[in-house]
Coordinates of C-alpha atoms in Angstrom, one line a residue:
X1 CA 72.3 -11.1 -21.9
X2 CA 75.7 -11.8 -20.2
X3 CA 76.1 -12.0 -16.5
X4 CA 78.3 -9.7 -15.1
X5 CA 79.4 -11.6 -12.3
X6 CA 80.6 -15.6 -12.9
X7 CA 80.3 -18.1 -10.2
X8 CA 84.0 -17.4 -9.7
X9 CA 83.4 -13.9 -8.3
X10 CA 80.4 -15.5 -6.7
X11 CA 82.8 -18.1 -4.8
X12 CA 85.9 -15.3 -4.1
X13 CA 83.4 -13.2 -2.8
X14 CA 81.8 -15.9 -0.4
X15 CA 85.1 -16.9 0.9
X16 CA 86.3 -13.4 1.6
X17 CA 82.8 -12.9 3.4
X18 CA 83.5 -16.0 5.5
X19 CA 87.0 -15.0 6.2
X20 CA 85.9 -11.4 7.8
X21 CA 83.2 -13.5 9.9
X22 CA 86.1 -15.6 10.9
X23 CA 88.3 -12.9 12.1
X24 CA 85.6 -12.1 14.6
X25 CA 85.8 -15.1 16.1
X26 CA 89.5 -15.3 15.9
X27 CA 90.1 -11.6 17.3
X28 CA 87.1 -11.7 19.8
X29 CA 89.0 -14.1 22.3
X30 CA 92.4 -12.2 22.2
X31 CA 91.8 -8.7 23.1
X32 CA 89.0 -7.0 25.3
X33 CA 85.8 -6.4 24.3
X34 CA 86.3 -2.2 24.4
X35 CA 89.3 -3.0 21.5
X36 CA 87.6 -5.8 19.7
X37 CA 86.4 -3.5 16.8
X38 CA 89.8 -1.7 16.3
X39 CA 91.2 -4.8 16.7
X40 CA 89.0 -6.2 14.1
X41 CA 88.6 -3.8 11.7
X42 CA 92.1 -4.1 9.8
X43 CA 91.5 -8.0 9.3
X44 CA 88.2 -7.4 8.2
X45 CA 89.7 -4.2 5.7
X46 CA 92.5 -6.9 4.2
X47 CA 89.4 -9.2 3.2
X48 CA 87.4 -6.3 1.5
X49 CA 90.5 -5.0 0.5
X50 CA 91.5 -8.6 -1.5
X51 CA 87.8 -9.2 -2.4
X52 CA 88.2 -5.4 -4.4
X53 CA 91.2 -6.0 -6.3
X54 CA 90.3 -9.4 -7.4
X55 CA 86.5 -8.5 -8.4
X56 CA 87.3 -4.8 -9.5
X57 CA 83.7 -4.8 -11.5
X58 CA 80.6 -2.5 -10.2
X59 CA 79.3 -3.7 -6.5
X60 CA 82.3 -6.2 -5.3
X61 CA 81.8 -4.3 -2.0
X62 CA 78.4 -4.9 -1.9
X63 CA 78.7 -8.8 -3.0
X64 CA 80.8 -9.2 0.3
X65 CA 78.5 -6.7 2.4
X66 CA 75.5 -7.6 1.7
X67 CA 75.4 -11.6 2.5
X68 CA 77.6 -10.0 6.0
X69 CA 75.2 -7.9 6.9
X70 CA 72.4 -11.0 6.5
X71 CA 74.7 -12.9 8.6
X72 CA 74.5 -10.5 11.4

């Protein structure tokens, strides 16, 4: 039985994981803690946005979500 993800989507996914934890720490430091979510949150929503298009299969969202919310 075929895969239906490849280590490719496996690797995009991880990088656009790491890239919305990186724009925490990027955007934490620049704007007030009361803004740092709405400051955040369009960084973070180009990342999941790229990760979509580029995966575009059944649970891309929830390749990048899930290892985030392990993170946190």
């Amino acid at each position: 039985m075929k895969s239906l993800w490849s280590l490719r989507d496996y690797v995009f996914a991880a990088f656009m994981t790491i890239g919305m934890v990186a724009s925490v720490f990027v955007i934490g430091p620049l704007v007030p803690t009361f803004f740092e979510l709405v400051a955040w949150a369009p960084i973070g929503g180009i990342f999941l946005t790229l990760g979509m298009a580029r995966l575009q299969k059944r649970g891309s969202v929830a390749l990048m979500i899930v290892p985030l919310a392990v993170l946190l």
